[in-house]
mmCIF file of C-alpha atoms in Angstrom:
data_model
loop_
_atom_site.group_PDB
_atom_site.id
_atom_site.type_symbol
_atom_site.label_atom_id
_atom_site.label_comp_id
_atom_site.label_asym_id
_atom_site.label_seq_id
_atom_site.Cartn_x
_atom_site.Cartn_y
_atom_site.Cartn_z
ATOM 1 C CA UNK A 17 -12.256 7.809 -0.908
ATOM 2 C CA UNK A 18 -15.532 9.645 -1.413
ATOM 3 C CA UNK A 19 -19.340 8.611 -1.042
ATOM 4 C CA UNK A 20 -20.276 7.643 -4.280
ATOM 5 C CA UNK A 21 -24.053 8.055 -3.386
ATOM 6 C CA UNK A 22 -25.490 11.009 -4.988
ATOM 7 C CA UNK A 23 -26.744 13.547 -2.417
ATOM 8 C CA UNK A 24 -25.477 11.861 0.498
ATOM 9 C CA UNK A 25 -24.165 13.995 3.300
ATOM 10 C CA UNK A 26 -23.334 11.602 5.986
ATOM 11 C CA UNK A 27 -19.761 10.079 6.557
ATOM 12 C CA UNK A 28 -18.358 6.973 4.881
ATOM 13 C CA UNK A 29 -18.894 3.818 7.386
ATOM 14 C CA UNK A 30 -15.807 1.742 7.316
ATOM 15 C CA UNK A 31 -15.829 -1.830 8.585
ATOM 16 C CA UNK A 32 -12.235 -3.981 9.094
ATOM 17 C CA UNK A 33 -11.759 -7.477 8.450
ATOM 18 C CA UNK A 34 -9.138 -8.373 10.953
ATOM 19 C CA UNK A 35 -7.848 -6.982 14.208
ATOM 20 C CA UNK A 36 -4.059 -7.600 13.883
ATOM 21 C CA UNK A 37 -1.058 -4.900 13.775
ATOM 22 C CA UNK A 38 -2.074 -3.458 10.257
ATOM 23 C CA UNK A 39 -5.733 -3.083 11.283
ATOM 24 C CA UNK A 40 -4.825 -1.003 14.290
ATOM 25 C CA UNK A 41 -2.396 1.061 12.156
ATOM 26 C CA UNK A 42 -5.357 1.940 9.448
ATOM 27 C CA UNK A 43 -7.757 2.411 12.493
ATOM 28 C CA UNK A 44 -5.621 4.877 14.110
ATOM 29 C CA UNK A 45 -5.020 6.554 10.344
ATOM 30 C CA UNK A 46 -8.714 6.603 10.070
ATOM 31 C CA UNK A 47 -9.070 9.171 12.831
ATOM 32 C CA UNK A 48 -7.623 11.956 10.635
ATOM 33 C CA UNK A 49 -10.210 11.444 7.877
ATOM 34 C CA UNK A 50 -12.937 13.675 8.687
ATOM 35 C CA UNK A 51 -15.738 12.114 6.660
ATOM 36 C CA UNK A 52 -15.004 8.657 7.938
ATOM 37 C CA UNK A 53 -16.346 6.498 10.837
ATOM 38 C CA UNK A 54 -15.003 2.993 11.835
ATOM 39 C CA UNK A 55 -18.228 1.298 12.810
ATOM 40 C CA UNK A 56 -17.546 -2.222 12.488
ATOM 41 C CA UNK A 57 -14.801 -4.873 12.997
ATOM 42 C CA UNK A 58 -14.844 -8.560 12.074
ATOM 43 C CA UNK A 59 -12.449 -11.125 13.505
ATOM 44 C CA UNK A 60 -12.437 -14.905 13.732
ATOM 45 C CA UNK A 61 -13.231 -14.619 17.574
ATOM 46 C CA UNK A 62 -15.626 -12.659 19.625
ATOM 47 C CA UNK A 63 -13.064 -11.801 22.062
ATOM 48 C CA UNK A 64 -10.477 -10.459 19.541
ATOM 49 C CA UNK A 65 -13.191 -8.489 17.923
ATOM 50 C CA UNK A 66 -14.431 -7.028 21.253
ATOM 51 C CA UNK A 67 -11.020 -5.864 22.452
ATOM 52 C CA UNK A 68 -10.457 -4.208 19.025
ATOM 53 C CA UNK A 69 -13.814 -2.541 19.436
ATOM 54 C CA UNK A 70 -12.889 -1.329 23.015
ATOM 55 C CA UNK A 71 -9.678 0.189 21.815
ATOM 56 C CA UNK A 72 -11.056 2.221 18.881
ATOM 57 C CA UNK A 73 -14.822 2.699 20.183
ATOM 58 C CA UNK A 74 -16.122 0.585 17.434
ATOM 59 C CA UNK A 75 -19.937 -0.118 18.009
ATOM 60 C CA UNK A 76 -20.247 -3.369 15.777
ATOM 61 C CA UNK A 77 -18.135 -6.183 16.809
ATOM 62 C CA UNK A 78 -18.371 -9.464 14.675
ATOM 63 C CA UNK A 79 -17.141 -13.008 15.448
ATOM 64 C CA UNK A 80 -16.618 -13.796 11.751
ATOM 65 C CA UNK A 81 -15.911 -12.218 8.312
ATOM 66 C CA UNK A 82 -19.029 -13.255 7.075
ATOM 67 C CA UNK A 83 -20.941 -11.447 9.625
ATOM 68 C CA UNK A 84 -19.059 -8.183 9.011
ATOM 69 C CA UNK A 85 -19.932 -8.206 5.232
ATOM 70 C CA UNK A 86 -23.391 -8.961 5.651
ATOM 71 C CA UNK A 87 -23.441 -5.891 8.105
ATOM 72 C CA UNK A 88 -25.781 -3.426 6.252
ATOM 73 C CA UNK A 89 -24.287 -0.433 7.961
ATOM 74 C CA UNK A 90 -20.946 -0.836 6.506
ATOM 75 C CA UNK A 91 -20.139 1.166 3.307
ATOM 76 C CA UNK A 92 -16.792 -0.272 2.530
ATOM 77 C CA UNK A 93 -14.296 -2.508 3.986
ATOM 78 C CA UNK A 94 -10.741 -2.585 4.650
ATOM 79 C CA UNK A 95 -9.260 -5.914 4.268
ATOM 80 C CA UNK A 96 -6.442 -6.466 6.979
ATOM 81 C CA UNK A 97 -6.032 -9.904 6.905
ATOM 82 C CA UNK A 98 -2.639 -11.989 6.596
ATOM 83 C CA UNK A 99 -1.184 -11.818 2.754
ATOM 84 C CA UNK A 100 -2.471 -15.297 2.000
ATOM 85 C CA UNK A 101 -5.931 -14.410 2.829
ATOM 86 C CA UNK A 102 -6.256 -11.512 0.913
ATOM 87 C CA UNK A 103 -8.106 -13.150 -2.069
ATOM 88 C CA UNK A 104 -10.440 -14.935 0.070
ATOM 89 C CA UNK A 105 -11.434 -11.880 2.120
ATOM 90 C CA UNK A 106 -11.604 -9.568 -0.785
ATOM 91 C CA UNK A 107 -13.923 -11.827 -2.716
ATOM 92 C CA UNK A 108 -16.054 -12.484 0.415
ATOM 93 C CA UNK A 109 -16.654 -8.605 0.350
ATOM 94 C CA UNK A 110 -17.323 -8.522 -3.253
ATOM 95 C CA UNK A 111 -19.795 -11.115 -3.506
ATOM 96 C CA UNK A 112 -21.677 -9.451 -0.577
ATOM 97 C CA UNK A 113 -21.681 -6.261 -2.552
ATOM 98 C CA UNK A 114 -19.122 -4.181 -0.503
ATOM 99 C CA UNK A 115 -16.559 -2.127 -1.910
ATOM 100 C CA UNK A 116 -12.858 -2.824 -0.831
ATOM 101 C CA UNK A 117 -9.542 -1.309 0.116
ATOM 102 C CA UNK A 118 -7.368 -4.378 0.364
ATOM 103 C CA UNK A 119 -3.909 -4.133 2.181
ATOM 104 C CA UNK A 120 -0.810 -4.423 0.329
ATOM 105 C CA UNK A 121 0.187 -7.068 -1.161
ATOM 106 C CA UNK A 122 -3.085 -7.165 -3.136
ATOM 107 C CA UNK A 123 -2.598 -10.730 -3.828
ATOM 108 C CA UNK A 124 -0.131 -13.562 -3.723
ATOM 109 C CA UNK A 125 0.068 -13.935 -7.531
ATOM 110 C CA UNK A 126 -1.060 -12.748 -10.688
ATOM 111 C CA UNK A 127 -3.985 -15.333 -11.037
ATOM 112 C CA UNK A 128 -5.355 -14.278 -7.799
ATOM 113 C CA UNK A 129 -4.969 -10.579 -8.574
ATOM 114 C CA UNK A 130 -6.867 -10.967 -11.924
ATOM 115 C CA UNK A 131 -9.608 -13.018 -10.149
ATOM 116 C CA UNK A 132 -9.977 -10.242 -7.850
ATOM 117 C CA UNK A 133 -10.183 -7.421 -10.379
ATOM 118 C CA UNK A 134 -12.494 -9.400 -12.574
ATOM 119 C CA UNK A 135 -14.968 -9.847 -9.689
ATOM 120 C CA UNK A 136 -14.984 -6.244 -8.835
ATOM 121 C CA UNK A 137 -15.599 -5.174 -12.454
ATOM 122 C CA UNK A 138 -18.424 -7.563 -13.009
ATOM 123 C CA UNK A 139 -20.277 -6.326 -10.015
ATOM 124 C CA UNK A 140 -19.274 -2.742 -10.567
ATOM 125 C CA UNK A 141 -17.619 -2.214 -7.356
ATOM 126 C CA UNK A 142 -14.650 -0.270 -6.229
ATOM 127 C CA UNK A 143 -11.549 -2.516 -5.483
ATOM 128 C CA UNK A 144 -7.918 -1.034 -4.329
ATOM 129 C CA UNK A 145 -4.644 -1.854 -3.324
ATOM 130 C CA UNK A 146 -4.180 0.070 -0.118
ATOM 131 C CA UNK A 147 -0.754 1.454 -1.211
ATOM 132 C CA UNK A 148 -0.184 4.448 1.017
ATOM 133 C CA UNK A 149 2.833 5.485 -0.712
ATOM 134 C CA UNK A 150 1.091 6.817 -3.636
ATOM 135 C CA UNK A 151 -1.394 9.177 -1.866
ATOM 136 C CA UNK A 152 1.167 10.911 0.460
ATOM 137 C CA UNK A 153 1.880 14.638 -0.139
ATOM 138 C CA UNK A 154 5.317 14.029 -1.609
ATOM 139 C CA UNK A 155 4.013 11.489 -4.047
ATOM 140 C CA UNK A 156 1.370 14.249 -5.070
ATOM 141 C CA UNK A 157 3.915 16.564 -5.646
ATOM 142 C CA UNK A 158 5.910 14.319 -7.571
ATOM 143 C CA UNK A 159 3.124 13.608 -10.053
ATOM 144 C CA UNK A 160 2.497 17.365 -10.463
ATOM 145 C CA UNK A 161 6.199 17.867 -11.308
ATOM 146 C CA UNK A 162 5.769 14.838 -13.775
ATOM 147 C CA UNK A 163 2.806 16.216 -15.335
ATOM 148 C CA UNK A 164 4.131 19.841 -16.091
ATOM 149 C CA UNK A 165 7.013 18.183 -17.775
ATOM 150 C CA UNK A 166 9.716 19.887 -16.126
ATOM 151 C CA UNK A 167 11.582 16.674 -15.969
ATOM 152 C CA UNK A 168 11.518 16.202 -19.682
ATOM 153 C CA UNK A 169 11.552 12.882 -20.881
ATOM 154 C CA UNK A 170 11.843 10.260 -18.125
ATOM 155 C CA UNK A 171 14.799 7.735 -18.809
ATOM 156 C CA UNK A 172 15.622 6.295 -15.751
ATOM 157 C CA UNK A 173 14.121 5.247 -12.283
ATOM 158 C CA UNK A 174 15.853 3.820 -9.276
ATOM 159 C CA UNK A 175 14.280 2.657 -6.081
ATOM 160 C CA UNK A 176 15.484 0.534 -3.076
ATOM 161 C CA UNK A 177 13.931 -0.875 0.127
ATOM 162 C CA UNK A 178 14.750 -3.135 2.765
ATOM 163 C CA UNK A 179 15.105 -3.619 6.555
ATOM 164 C CA UNK A 180 17.497 -6.485 8.042
ATOM 165 C CA UNK A 181 14.910 -8.805 9.867
ATOM 166 C CA UNK A 182 16.112 -11.633 12.193
ATOM 167 C CA UNK A 183 15.346 -14.916 10.676
ATOM 168 C CA UNK A 184 12.396 -16.843 12.041
ATOM 169 C CA UNK A 185 11.091 -19.851 9.710
ATOM 170 C CA UNK A 186 7.796 -19.260 11.510
ATOM 171 C CA UNK A 187 7.436 -15.484 11.093
ATOM 172 C CA UNK A 188 5.104 -14.374 8.204
ATOM 173 C CA UNK A 189 8.441 -12.708 6.341
ATOM 174 C CA UNK A 190 10.105 -16.083 5.890
ATOM 175 C CA UNK A 191 7.072 -18.491 6.056
ATOM 176 C CA UNK A 192 6.044 -19.366 2.481
ATOM 177 C CA UNK A 193 2.546 -20.629 3.771
ATOM 178 C CA UNK A 194 1.855 -16.964 5.185
ATOM 179 C CA UNK A 195 2.821 -15.306 1.830
ATOM 180 C CA UNK A 196 6.324 -14.772 2.899
ATOM 181 C CA UNK A 197 9.191 -13.028 0.983
ATOM 182 C CA UNK A 198 11.023 -9.576 0.463
ATOM 183 C CA UNK A 199 9.130 -8.898 -2.839
ATOM 184 C CA UNK A 200 5.568 -9.365 -1.334
ATOM 185 C CA UNK A 201 6.419 -7.412 1.735
ATOM 186 C CA UNK A 202 8.545 -4.570 0.707
ATOM 187 C CA UNK A 203 9.222 -5.144 -2.938
ATOM 188 C CA UNK A 204 5.678 -4.188 -3.853
ATOM 189 C CA UNK A 205 6.420 -0.474 -3.135
ATOM 190 C CA UNK A 206 9.214 -0.019 -5.743
ATOM 191 C CA UNK A 207 7.168 -1.965 -8.096
ATOM 192 C CA UNK A 208 4.122 0.245 -7.627
ATOM 193 C CA UNK A 209 6.274 3.249 -7.754
ATOM 194 C CA UNK A 210 7.804 2.496 -11.203
ATOM 195 C CA UNK A 211 4.346 1.555 -12.442
ATOM 196 C CA UNK A 212 3.053 5.104 -11.279
ATOM 197 C CA UNK A 213 5.626 6.883 -13.131
ATOM 198 C CA UNK A 214 6.474 4.576 -16.239
ATOM 199 C CA UNK A 215 3.518 2.588 -16.834
ATOM 200 C CA UNK A 216 3.537 -1.290 -17.731
ATOM 201 C CA UNK A 217 7.007 -2.612 -18.707
ATOM 202 C CA UNK A 218 7.512 -4.674 -21.766
ATOM 203 C CA UNK A 219 10.707 -6.607 -20.424
ATOM 204 C CA UNK A 220 11.419 -7.903 -17.103
ATOM 205 C CA UNK A 221 14.606 -9.313 -15.844
ATOM 206 C CA UNK A 222 15.720 -10.283 -12.129
ATOM 207 C CA UNK A 223 18.228 -12.069 -9.879
ATOM 208 C CA UNK A 224 16.759 -13.467 -6.694
ATOM 209 C CA UNK A 225 18.582 -14.702 -3.418
ATOM 210 C CA UNK A 226 16.289 -17.659 -1.820
ATOM 211 C CA UNK A 227 16.480 -18.090 1.813
ATOM 212 C CA UNK A 228 16.405 -21.674 3.534
ATOM 213 C CA UNK A 229 12.602 -21.875 3.657
ATOM 214 C CA UNK A 230 12.379 -21.075 0.032
ATOM 215 C CA UNK A 231 11.175 -17.477 -0.066
ATOM 216 C CA UNK A 232 13.012 -14.721 -1.723
ATOM 217 C CA UNK A 233 15.076 -12.928 0.759
ATOM 218 C CA UNK A 234 16.583 -10.245 -1.617
ATOM 219 C CA UNK A 235 16.060 -9.525 -5.217
ATOM 220 C CA UNK A 236 17.283 -7.035 -8.073
ATOM 221 C CA UNK A 237 14.835 -6.415 -10.768
ATOM 222 C CA UNK A 238 15.334 -4.362 -14.043
ATOM 223 C CA UNK A 239 12.262 -3.143 -15.839
ATOM 224 C CA UNK A 240 12.406 -2.138 -19.454
ATOM 225 C CA UNK A 241 9.635 0.244 -21.155
ATOM 226 C CA UNK A 242 8.440 0.941 -24.622
ATOM 227 C CA UNK A 243 9.715 4.277 -24.502
ATOM 228 C CA UNK A 244 13.270 3.205 -23.839
ATOM 229 C CA UNK A 245 13.109 4.036 -20.092
ATOM 230 C CA UNK A 246 14.525 1.766 -17.606
ATOM 231 C CA UNK A 247 13.897 1.044 -13.827
ATOM 232 C CA UNK A 248 16.154 -0.457 -11.170
ATOM 233 C CA UNK A 249 14.496 -1.893 -8.426
ATOM 234 C CA UNK A 250 16.266 -3.501 -5.252
ATOM 235 C CA UNK A 251 14.539 -5.142 -2.232
ATOM 236 C CA UNK A 252 16.084 -7.016 0.693
ATOM 237 C CA UNK A 253 15.474 -8.367 4.017
ATOM 238 C CA UNK A 254 18.921 -9.664 4.670
ATOM 239 C CA UNK A 255 20.435 -6.087 5.280
ATOM 240 C CA UNK A 256 18.844 -2.525 5.825
ATOM 241 C CA UNK A 257 19.016 -0.724 2.671
ATOM 242 C CA UNK A 258 19.339 3.047 2.071
ATOM 243 C CA UNK A 259 15.658 3.363 1.057
ATOM 244 C CA UNK A 260 15.902 6.341 -1.526
ATOM 245 C CA UNK A 261 14.362 6.954 -4.899
ATOM 246 C CA UNK A 262 15.237 8.728 -7.762
ATOM 247 C CA UNK A 263 13.496 9.740 -11.146
ATOM 248 C CA UNK A 264 15.723 10.793 -13.894
ATOM 249 C CA UNK A 265 14.455 12.733 -16.870
ATOM 250 C CA UNK A 266 16.315 14.559 -19.881
ATOM 251 C CA UNK A 267 15.591 18.021 -18.253
ATOM 252 C CA UNK A 268 15.914 17.216 -14.361
ATOM 253 C CA UNK A 269 15.920 14.862 -11.550
ATOM 254 C CA UNK A 270 13.470 14.130 -8.443
ATOM 255 C CA UNK A 271 15.257 12.655 -5.407
ATOM 256 C CA UNK A 272 12.809 11.021 -2.851
ATOM 257 C CA UNK A 273 14.549 10.909 0.473
ATOM 258 C CA UNK A 274 14.643 8.276 3.380
ATOM 259 C CA UNK A 275 12.186 6.540 3.847
ATOM 260 C CA UNK A 276 11.094 7.075 0.295
ATOM 261 C CA UNK A 277 7.996 4.680 0.856
ATOM 262 C CA UNK A 278 6.669 6.865 3.585
ATOM 263 C CA UNK A 279 8.298 10.023 2.179
ATOM 264 C CA UNK A 280 7.980 13.642 4.062
ATOM 265 C CA UNK A 281 10.534 15.313 1.841
ATOM 266 C CA UNK A 282 11.888 15.432 -1.784
ATOM 267 C CA UNK A 283 14.164 17.443 -4.030
ATOM 268 C CA UNK A 284 13.435 18.524 -7.716
ATOM 269 C CA UNK A 285 16.759 19.542 -9.332
ATOM 270 C CA UNK A 286 16.286 21.102 -12.656
ATOM 271 C CA UNK A 287 19.296 20.661 -14.833
ATOM 272 C CA UNK A 288 20.935 24.309 -15.197
ATOM 273 C CA UNK A 289 18.793 25.621 -12.055
ATOM 274 C CA UNK A 290 18.800 25.768 -8.411
ATOM 275 C CA UNK A 291 17.473 22.361 -6.317
ATOM 276 C CA UNK A 292 14.005 23.026 -4.914
ATOM 277 C CA UNK A 293 13.255 21.049 -1.645
ATOM 278 C CA UNK A 294 9.844 20.067 -0.643
ATOM 279 C CA UNK A 295 9.127 19.398 2.937
ATOM 280 C CA UNK A 296 5.668 17.519 4.117
ATOM 281 C CA UNK A 297 6.098 16.742 7.673
ATOM 282 C CA UNK A 298 3.736 14.348 9.358
ATOM 283 C CA UNK A 299 1.891 16.459 11.686
ATOM 284 C CA UNK A 300 -1.647 14.558 11.644
ATOM 285 C CA UNK A 301 -2.361 10.753 11.734
ATOM 286 C CA UNK A 302 0.062 8.043 10.921
ATOM 287 C CA UNK A 303 0.001 8.325 7.194
ATOM 288 C CA UNK A 304 -2.641 5.493 6.693
ATOM 289 C CA UNK A 305 -5.253 8.213 6.415
ATOM 290 C CA UNK A 306 -4.013 8.866 2.866
ATOM 291 C CA UNK A 307 -5.275 5.727 1.447
ATOM 292 C CA UNK A 308 -8.773 6.012 2.846
#
């Protein structure tokens, strides 16, 4: 993200809503962004905000989200609240005139997402889902290859993701009141990946396995596109997946290696040519800096 103020030569001043695990990840990643300063955090308790502020040397510690979005020193807000609070936290920021980077999943359902996007557009404010996968160097290379036409016509995409998680009905992954389910937790990665490569599908079919709390614990999704291309997506929390992704075109294929949603390597295989491997090892930060 760059400063949109003409002539500005200062760093972008970030605020974070929420002080949990994902907020810690983002704060650590932000250290690797040279033009970013983390200057404020908002929590529901002063003690939590202070503890987070002490850990990351954040000068402004707010005991409410409302105080955070009212802070005139904050240029942009990263929403790091639990899934079910993303809509409310994002709208709070937008109504206060703050641009927003919202942690995935962007929203719990399509209705919430439309409301968030419509509000941002009506107010002329930046709003984006924090989908770090799209901005990692491997995915930048993937887009370069796609844009070059080296794959020919894209016909098929496959991506799977999943990790076995012990069952706990109160844990956010299995709790419907906390936005639980495999699709919202991990499935957003292959859905976003398919969207990046193939755009908007015109047909969708799925098979879902519901757990005892009523959330989806695994799903297989087939997406069809006007071009005739198809995408096959798999997500699970019942077993650990191979976590690989492929793009197949008429002139070659791309293989994104394990763990493809936070990739450090890929191989481009032109049909009739030699495979080309590209490695981008994580040498700085934790990867969250790419979405900032």
